[in-house]
Amino acid sequence: MEEEGAEKASYALKLLQSEGELTIASTGKDPHSGRMETQEYHVEGPVAIILTTTSIDIDEELMNRCLVLTVDESKAQTEKIHQLQRLARTPEGILASEKRKQITTLMQNAQRLIQPMKIANPYAQHLTFTSGRTRTRRDHEKYLTLIDTIALLHQHQRQAITHKIGTGTTAREIQMLPVTLEDIAAANLLAPEVLGRSLDELPPQTRRLLEYIQKLVQSKRKEGP
């Protein structure tokens, strides 16, 4: 949904993300007696929340719980979008759209094959992360979760680790999927894109303007007076 439309529900969304569950009490009418009474509604996660906005100022408390992605606003990207919009009107574009629906269905079915598993990272103690600000406590968790997610996608390509806990009738087995160095390498390639923007104190548009000004000043200095 649009971030502006969810503004009034931002506290509930933040609570649902952090706690994994949400309980709300509201006043409603009893269907039998007709009297007003307090009714409780309980929702459990996990949840996936996607918000879009054109606003530069975003609720900091909500933003540090999310991955922040921005669109490419360059002229070259706009020209590519125009080209695809024109292509969509052609016979080839219509056929490609139908084929894309089949691919989307295939990918959705592939995701349904992924089962919940505990992820074991034997390299976790050797990882590092910036710690200059308090908010990186949440961003560090995002980074570790990114590694876990990449490992989870390979659950059918690698052997799980099985550990037995307890003895006798209380004994039970726990399966864990191991993280590989390749998973960490892939996460390190993605992290600057999915975490770098949320760690930046400047909005993407402002950052691009600042970089443009810096390049302009450097070129002027090279040209001399």
PDB file of C-alpha atoms in Angstrom:
ATOM      1  CA  MET A   1       0.000   0.000   0.000  1.00  0.00           C
ATOM      2  CA  GLU A   2       0.981   3.631  -0.170  1.00  0.00           C
ATOM      3  CA  GLU A   3       2.900   4.727   2.937  1.00  0.00           C
ATOM      4  CA  GLU A   4       0.655   7.759   3.285  1.00  0.00           C
ATOM      5  CA  GLY A   5      -2.444   5.567   3.524  1.00  0.00           C
ATOM      6  CA  ALA A   6      -0.843   3.420   6.238  1.00  0.00           C
ATOM      7  CA  GLU A   7       0.310   6.392   8.306  1.00  0.00           C
ATOM      8  CA  LYS A   8      -2.410   5.956  10.948  1.00  0.00           C
ATOM      9  CA  ALA A   9      -1.583   2.263  11.268  1.00  0.00           C
ATOM     10  CA  SER A  10       2.196   2.736  11.507  1.00  0.00           C
ATOM     11  CA  TYR A  11       2.324   1.922  15.234  1.00  0.00           C
ATOM     12  CA  ALA A  12       0.426  -1.334  14.733  1.00  0.00           C
ATOM     13  CA  LEU A  13       2.651  -2.273  11.783  1.00  0.00           C
ATOM     14  CA  LYS A  14       5.826  -1.609  13.786  1.00  0.00           C
ATOM     15  CA  LEU A  15       4.523  -3.686  16.689  1.00  0.00           C
ATOM     16  CA  LEU A  16       3.529  -6.544  14.390  1.00  0.00           C
ATOM     17  CA  GLN A  17       6.989  -6.552  12.797  1.00  0.00           C
ATOM     18  CA  SER A  18       8.904  -6.445  16.091  1.00  0.00           C
ATOM     19  CA  GLU A  19       6.763  -8.734  18.241  1.00  0.00           C
ATOM     20  CA  GLY A  20       5.461 -11.057  15.537  1.00  0.00           C
ATOM     21  CA  GLU A  21       1.921 -10.668  16.853  1.00  0.00           C
ATOM     22  CA  LEU A  22      -0.638  -7.936  17.452  1.00  0.00           C
ATOM     23  CA  THR A  23      -3.536  -7.670  19.882  1.00  0.00           C
ATOM     24  CA  ILE A  24      -6.081  -4.875  19.530  1.00  0.00           C
ATOM     25  CA  ALA A  25      -9.080  -4.180  21.768  1.00  0.00           C
ATOM     26  CA  SER A  26     -12.039  -2.259  20.364  1.00  0.00           C
ATOM     27  CA  THR A  27     -15.666  -1.623  21.277  1.00  0.00           C
ATOM     28  CA  GLY A  28     -18.326  -3.574  19.399  1.00  0.00           C
ATOM     29  CA  LYS A  29     -21.926  -4.656  19.718  1.00  0.00           C
ATOM     30  CA  ASP A  30     -22.737  -8.101  21.052  1.00  0.00           C
ATOM     31  CA  PRO A  31     -24.819  -9.858  18.343  1.00  0.00           C
ATOM     32  CA  HIS A  32     -27.013 -11.594  20.947  1.00  0.00           C
ATOM     33  CA  SER A  33     -27.669  -8.965  23.587  1.00  0.00           C
ATOM     34  CA  GLY A  34     -27.106  -5.862  21.505  1.00  0.00           C
ATOM     35  CA  ARG A  35     -25.037  -4.359  24.308  1.00  0.00           C
ATOM     36  CA  MET A  36     -21.686  -2.674  23.662  1.00  0.00           C
ATOM     37  CA  GLU A  37     -18.708  -4.685  24.849  1.00  0.00           C
ATOM     38  CA  THR A  38     -14.941  -4.788  24.468  1.00  0.00           C
ATOM     39  CA  GLN A  39     -13.838  -7.193  21.746  1.00  0.00           C
ATOM     40  CA  GLU A  40     -10.255  -8.370  21.332  1.00  0.00           C
ATOM     41  CA  TYR A  41      -8.637  -9.170  17.997  1.00  0.00           C
ATOM     42  CA  HIS A  42      -5.382 -11.118  17.815  1.00  0.00           C
ATOM     43  CA  VAL A  43      -3.186 -11.478  14.727  1.00  0.00           C
ATOM     44  CA  GLU A  44      -0.011 -13.554  14.532  1.00  0.00           C
ATOM     45  CA  GLY A  45       2.901 -13.285  12.098  1.00  0.00           C
ATOM     46  CA  PRO A  46       5.301 -13.685  10.497  1.00  0.00           C
ATOM     47  CA  VAL A  47       4.266 -10.979   8.072  1.00  0.00           C
ATOM     48  CA  ALA A  48       5.658  -9.298   4.974  1.00  0.00           C
ATOM     49  CA  ILE A  49       4.908  -5.598   4.650  1.00  0.00           C
ATOM     50  CA  ILE A  50       5.549  -3.642   1.441  1.00  0.00           C
ATOM     51  CA  LEU A  51       5.062   0.120   1.392  1.00  0.00           C
ATOM     52  CA  THR A  52       5.642   2.558  -1.471  1.00  0.00           C
ATOM     53  CA  THR A  53       6.052   6.313  -1.263  1.00  0.00           C
ATOM     54  CA  THR A  54       7.383   9.326  -3.136  1.00  0.00           C
ATOM     55  CA  SER A  55       8.005  11.162   0.132  1.00  0.00           C
ATOM     56  CA  ILE A  56      11.560  11.959   1.209  1.00  0.00           C
ATOM     57  CA  ASP A  57      10.728  12.026   4.923  1.00  0.00           C
ATOM     58  CA  ILE A  58       9.768   8.558   6.183  1.00  0.00           C
ATOM     59  CA  ASP A  59       9.025   7.449   9.731  1.00  0.00           C
ATOM     60  CA  GLU A  60      12.471   6.572  11.060  1.00  0.00           C
ATOM     61  CA  GLU A  61      11.129   3.942  13.461  1.00  0.00           C
ATOM     62  CA  LEU A  62       9.305   2.177  10.645  1.00  0.00           C
ATOM     63  CA  MET A  63      12.140   2.546   8.143  1.00  0.00           C
ATOM     64  CA  ASN A  64      14.783   0.903  10.333  1.00  0.00           C
ATOM     65  CA  ARG A  65      12.593  -2.202  10.478  1.00  0.00           C
ATOM     66  CA  CYS A  66      12.463  -2.458   6.663  1.00  0.00           C
ATOM     67  CA  LEU A  67      14.714  -2.857   3.664  1.00  0.00           C
ATOM     68  CA  VAL A  68      14.721   0.398   1.698  1.00  0.00           C
ATOM     69  CA  LEU A  69      14.822   0.138  -2.096  1.00  0.00           C
ATOM     70  CA  THR A  70      14.713   3.070  -4.509  1.00  0.00           C
ATOM     71  CA  VAL A  71      13.917   3.344  -8.193  1.00  0.00           C
ATOM     72  CA  ASP A  72      16.383   4.377 -10.876  1.00  0.00           C
ATOM     73  CA  GLU A  73      15.356   7.919 -11.847  1.00  0.00           C
ATOM     74  CA  SER A  74      17.925   8.356 -14.616  1.00  0.00           C
ATOM     75  CA  LYS A  75      17.020   9.389 -18.159  1.00  0.00           C
ATOM     76  CA  ALA A  76      18.381   6.102 -19.514  1.00  0.00           C
ATOM     77  CA  GLN A  77      16.049   4.104 -17.261  1.00  0.00           C
ATOM     78  CA  THR A  78      13.069   6.230 -18.299  1.00  0.00           C
ATOM     79  CA  GLU A  79      13.863   5.550 -21.963  1.00  0.00           C
ATOM     80  CA  LYS A  80      13.982   1.805 -21.255  1.00  0.00           C
ATOM     81  CA  ILE A  81      10.570   2.010 -19.551  1.00  0.00           C
ATOM     82  CA  HIS A  82       9.124   3.868 -22.540  1.00  0.00           C
ATOM     83  CA  GLN A  83      10.533   1.224 -24.846  1.00  0.00           C
ATOM     84  CA  LEU A  84       8.903  -1.585 -22.855  1.00  0.00           C
ATOM     85  CA  GLN A  85       5.605   0.315 -22.725  1.00  0.00           C
ATOM     86  CA  ARG A  86       5.617   0.542 -26.533  1.00  0.00           C
ATOM     87  CA  LEU A  87       6.635  -3.099 -26.857  1.00  0.00           C
ATOM     88  CA  ALA A  88       3.674  -4.149 -24.680  1.00  0.00           C
ATOM     89  CA  ARG A  89       1.321  -2.891 -27.424  1.00  0.00           C
ATOM     90  CA  THR A  90       2.861  -5.132 -30.098  1.00  0.00           C
ATOM     91  CA  PRO A  91       1.976  -8.781 -30.831  1.00  0.00           C
ATOM     92  CA  GLU A  92       5.399  -9.803 -29.518  1.00  0.00           C
ATOM     93  CA  GLY A  93       4.777  -7.883 -26.312  1.00  0.00           C
ATOM     94  CA  ILE A  94       1.395  -9.497 -25.741  1.00  0.00           C
ATOM     95  CA  LEU A  95       2.884 -12.976 -26.206  1.00  0.00           C
ATOM     96  CA  ALA A  96       5.754 -12.096 -23.851  1.00  0.00           C
ATOM     97  CA  SER A  97       3.227 -10.950 -21.222  1.00  0.00           C
ATOM     98  CA  GLU A  98       1.384 -14.267 -21.384  1.00  0.00           C
ATOM     99  CA  LYS A  99       4.661 -16.169 -21.146  1.00  0.00           C
ATOM    100  CA  ARG A 100       5.634 -14.050 -18.146  1.00  0.00           C
ATOM    101  CA  LYS A 101       2.464 -15.166 -16.361  1.00  0.00           C
ATOM    102  CA  GLN A 102       3.522 -18.803 -16.770  1.00  0.00           C
ATOM    103  CA  ILE A 103       6.996 -18.044 -15.423  1.00  0.00           C
ATOM    104  CA  THR A 104       5.486 -16.194 -12.437  1.00  0.00           C
ATOM    105  CA  THR A 105       3.258 -19.179 -11.632  1.00  0.00           C
ATOM    106  CA  LEU A 106       6.269 -21.508 -11.859  1.00  0.00           C
ATOM    107  CA  MET A 107       8.286 -19.326  -9.473  1.00  0.00           C
ATOM    108  CA  GLN A 108       5.388 -19.157  -7.008  1.00  0.00           C
ATOM    109  CA  ASN A 109       5.073 -22.947  -7.040  1.00  0.00           C
ATOM    110  CA  ALA A 110       8.831 -23.268  -6.497  1.00  0.00           C
ATOM    111  CA  GLN A 111       8.563 -21.046  -3.422  1.00  0.00           C
ATOM    112  CA  ARG A 112       5.879 -23.315  -2.010  1.00  0.00           C
ATOM    113  CA  LEU A 113       8.436 -26.146  -1.953  1.00  0.00           C
ATOM    114  CA  ILE A 114      10.558 -24.246   0.586  1.00  0.00           C
ATOM    115  CA  GLN A 115       9.953 -25.568   4.090  1.00  0.00           C
ATOM    116  CA  PRO A 116      10.708 -23.723   7.371  1.00  0.00           C
ATOM    117  CA  MET A 117      14.108 -24.760   8.709  1.00  0.00           C
ATOM    118  CA  LYS A 118      16.587 -23.553  11.299  1.00  0.00           C
ATOM    119  CA  ILE A 119      19.690 -22.041   9.690  1.00  0.00           C
ATOM    120  CA  ALA A 120      23.113 -22.725  11.252  1.00  0.00           C
ATOM    121  CA  ASN A 121      25.917 -20.317  10.348  1.00  0.00           C
ATOM    122  CA  PRO A 122      29.305 -21.757  11.385  1.00  0.00           C
ATOM    123  CA  TYR A 123      31.011 -18.538  10.237  1.00  0.00           C
ATOM    124  CA  ALA A 124      28.776 -16.139  12.197  1.00  0.00           C
ATOM    125  CA  GLN A 125      31.400 -15.336  14.851  1.00  0.00           C
ATOM    126  CA  HIS A 126      33.860 -14.212  12.165  1.00  0.00           C
ATOM    127  CA  LEU A 127      31.503 -11.722  10.496  1.00  0.00           C
ATOM    128  CA  THR A 128      31.800  -7.970  11.034  1.00  0.00           C
ATOM    129  CA  PHE A 129      29.359  -5.087  10.701  1.00  0.00           C
ATOM    130  CA  THR A 130      29.483  -1.337  11.224  1.00  0.00           C
ATOM    131  CA  SER A 131      28.584  -0.350  14.793  1.00  0.00           C
ATOM    132  CA  GLY A 132      28.835   3.438  14.746  1.00  0.00           C
ATOM    133  CA  ARG A 133      25.131   4.018  15.373  1.00  0.00           C
ATOM    134  CA  THR A 134      22.539   2.413  17.618  1.00  0.00           C
ATOM    135  CA  ARG A 135      20.204   1.670  14.713  1.00  0.00           C
ATOM    136  CA  THR A 136      22.758  -0.772  13.249  1.00  0.00           C
ATOM    137  CA  ARG A 137      21.600  -3.258  15.876  1.00  0.00           C
ATOM    138  CA  ARG A 138      18.558  -3.854  13.687  1.00  0.00           C
ATOM    139  CA  ASP A 139      20.500  -3.534  10.426  1.00  0.00           C
ATOM    140  CA  HIS A 140      22.957  -6.180  11.603  1.00  0.00           C
ATOM    141  CA  GLU A 141      20.025  -8.534  12.163  1.00  0.00           C
ATOM    142  CA  LYS A 142      18.855  -7.786   8.612  1.00  0.00           C
ATOM    143  CA  TYR A 143      22.301  -8.717   7.293  1.00  0.00           C
ATOM    144  CA  LEU A 144      22.313 -12.034   9.157  1.00  0.00           C
ATOM    145  CA  THR A 145      18.759 -12.747   7.998  1.00  0.00           C
ATOM    146  CA  LEU A 146      19.825 -12.044   4.406  1.00  0.00           C
ATOM    147  CA  ILE A 147      22.474 -14.763   4.721  1.00  0.00           C
ATOM    148  CA  ASP A 148      19.901 -17.139   6.250  1.00  0.00           C
ATOM    149  CA  THR A 149      17.481 -16.444   3.407  1.00  0.00           C
ATOM    150  CA  ILE A 150      20.052 -17.266   0.732  1.00  0.00           C
ATOM    151  CA  ALA A 151      20.913 -20.503   2.518  1.00  0.00           C
ATOM    152  CA  LEU A 152      17.221 -21.405   2.867  1.00  0.00           C
ATOM    153  CA  LEU A 153      16.761 -21.136  -0.907  1.00  0.00           C
ATOM    154  CA  HIS A 154      19.303 -23.966  -1.296  1.00  0.00           C
ATOM    155  CA  GLN A 155      17.673 -26.359   1.161  1.00  0.00           C
ATOM    156  CA  HIS A 156      17.021 -28.971  -1.552  1.00  0.00           C
ATOM    157  CA  GLN A 157      20.606 -28.772  -2.839  1.00  0.00           C
ATOM    158  CA  ARG A 158      22.490 -29.490   0.398  1.00  0.00           C
ATOM    159  CA  GLN A 159      22.455 -31.931   3.286  1.00  0.00           C
ATOM    160  CA  ALA A 160      20.887 -30.793   6.542  1.00  0.00           C
ATOM    161  CA  ILE A 161      22.669 -31.249   9.890  1.00  0.00           C
ATOM    162  CA  THR A 162      20.751 -33.375  12.406  1.00  0.00           C
ATOM    163  CA  HIS A 163      21.289 -33.118  16.167  1.00  0.00           C
ATOM    164  CA  LYS A 164      19.627 -35.198  18.857  1.00  0.00           C
ATOM    165  CA  ILE A 165      18.525 -33.473  22.066  1.00  0.00           C
ATOM    166  CA  GLY A 166      17.534 -35.293  25.235  1.00  0.00           C
ATOM    167  CA  THR A 167      17.341 -38.988  26.016  1.00  0.00           C
ATOM    168  CA  GLY A 168      14.700 -41.661  26.240  1.00  0.00           C
ATOM    169  CA  THR A 169      11.116 -40.690  25.530  1.00  0.00           C
ATOM    170  CA  THR A 170      11.936 -36.964  25.605  1.00  0.00           C
ATOM    171  CA  ALA A 171      14.585 -37.237  22.890  1.00  0.00           C
ATOM    172  CA  ARG A 172      13.975 -35.256  19.739  1.00  0.00           C
ATOM    173  CA  GLU A 173      15.882 -34.374  16.605  1.00  0.00           C
ATOM    174  CA  ILE A 174      16.581 -30.884  15.329  1.00  0.00           C
ATOM    175  CA  GLN A 175      17.517 -30.293  11.729  1.00  0.00           C
ATOM    176  CA  MET A 176      19.627 -27.309  10.706  1.00  0.00           C
ATOM    177  CA  LEU A 177      20.629 -26.137   7.263  1.00  0.00           C
ATOM    178  CA  PRO A 178      24.302 -25.065   7.118  1.00  0.00           C
ATOM    179  CA  VAL A 179      25.409 -21.723   5.681  1.00  0.00           C
ATOM    180  CA  THR A 180      28.251 -21.860   3.159  1.00  0.00           C
ATOM    181  CA  LEU A 181      30.892 -19.285   2.262  1.00  0.00           C
ATOM    182  CA  GLU A 182      29.123 -18.869  -1.078  1.00  0.00           C
ATOM    183  CA  ASP A 183      25.956 -17.779   0.778  1.00  0.00           C
ATOM    184  CA  ILE A 184      27.921 -15.119   2.656  1.00  0.00           C
ATOM    185  CA  ALA A 185      29.602 -13.942  -0.545  1.00  0.00           C
ATOM    186  CA  ALA A 186      26.206 -13.563  -2.243  1.00  0.00           C
ATOM    187  CA  ALA A 187      24.849 -11.657   0.780  1.00  0.00           C
ATOM    188  CA  ASN A 188      27.853  -9.333   0.706  1.00  0.00           C
ATOM    189  CA  LEU A 189      27.086  -8.498  -2.923  1.00  0.00           C
ATOM    190  CA  LEU A 190      23.436  -7.735  -2.129  1.00  0.00           C
ATOM    191  CA  ALA A 191      23.974  -5.952   1.193  1.00  0.00           C
ATOM    192  CA  PRO A 192      25.178  -2.604  -0.237  1.00  0.00           C
ATOM    193  CA  GLU A 193      22.001  -2.379  -2.324  1.00  0.00           C
ATOM    194  CA  VAL A 194      19.447  -3.531   0.248  1.00  0.00           C
ATOM    195  CA  LEU A 195      21.127  -2.229   3.413  1.00  0.00           C
ATOM    196  CA  GLY A 196      23.360   0.592   2.202  1.00  0.00           C
ATOM    197  CA  ARG A 197      20.460   2.931   1.467  1.00  0.00           C
ATOM    198  CA  SER A 198      18.853   2.402   4.857  1.00  0.00           C
ATOM    199  CA  LEU A 199      22.178   3.150   6.566  1.00  0.00           C
ATOM    200  CA  ASP A 200      22.639   6.369   4.579  1.00  0.00           C
ATOM    201  CA  GLU A 201      21.516   9.459   6.481  1.00  0.00           C
ATOM    202  CA  LEU A 202      20.650  11.226   3.210  1.00  0.00           C
ATOM    203  CA  PRO A 203      17.691  10.331   0.972  1.00  0.00           C
ATOM    204  CA  PRO A 204      18.750   8.757  -2.384  1.00  0.00           C
ATOM    205  CA  GLN A 205      17.791  11.882  -4.349  1.00  0.00           C
ATOM    206  CA  THR A 206      19.856  14.105  -2.056  1.00  0.00           C
ATOM    207  CA  ARG A 207      22.783  11.687  -2.192  1.00  0.00           C
ATOM    208  CA  ARG A 208      22.766  11.716  -6.006  1.00  0.00           C
ATOM    209  CA  LEU A 209      22.659  15.532  -6.033  1.00  0.00           C
ATOM    210  CA  LEU A 210      25.576  15.702  -3.591  1.00  0.00           C
ATOM    211  CA  GLU A 211      27.631  13.306  -5.721  1.00  0.00           C
ATOM    212  CA  TYR A 212      26.836  15.352  -8.830  1.00  0.00           C
ATOM    213  CA  ILE A 213      27.982  18.561  -7.092  1.00  0.00           C
ATOM    214  CA  GLN A 214      31.187  16.861  -5.949  1.00  0.00           C
ATOM    215  CA  LYS A 215      31.990  15.691  -9.482  1.00  0.00           C
ATOM    216  CA  LEU A 216      31.191  19.134 -10.862  1.00  0.00           C
ATOM    217  CA  VAL A 217      33.508  20.842  -8.361  1.00  0.00           C
ATOM    218  CA  GLN A 218      36.289  18.367  -9.105  1.00  0.00           C
ATOM    219  CA  SER A 219      35.988  18.937 -12.860  1.00  0.00           C
ATOM    220  CA  LYS A 220      36.018  22.735 -12.351  1.00  0.00           C
ATOM    221  CA  ARG A 221      39.153  22.460 -10.224  1.00  0.00           C
ATOM    222  CA  LYS A 222      40.905  20.456 -12.934  1.00  0.00           C
ATOM    223  CA  GLU A 223      39.991  23.076 -15.528  1.00  0.00           C
ATOM    224  CA  GLY A 224      41.632  25.750 -13.381  1.00  0.00           C
ATOM    225  CA  PRO A 225      40.718  29.444 -13.085  1.00  0.00           C
TER     226      PRO A 225
END
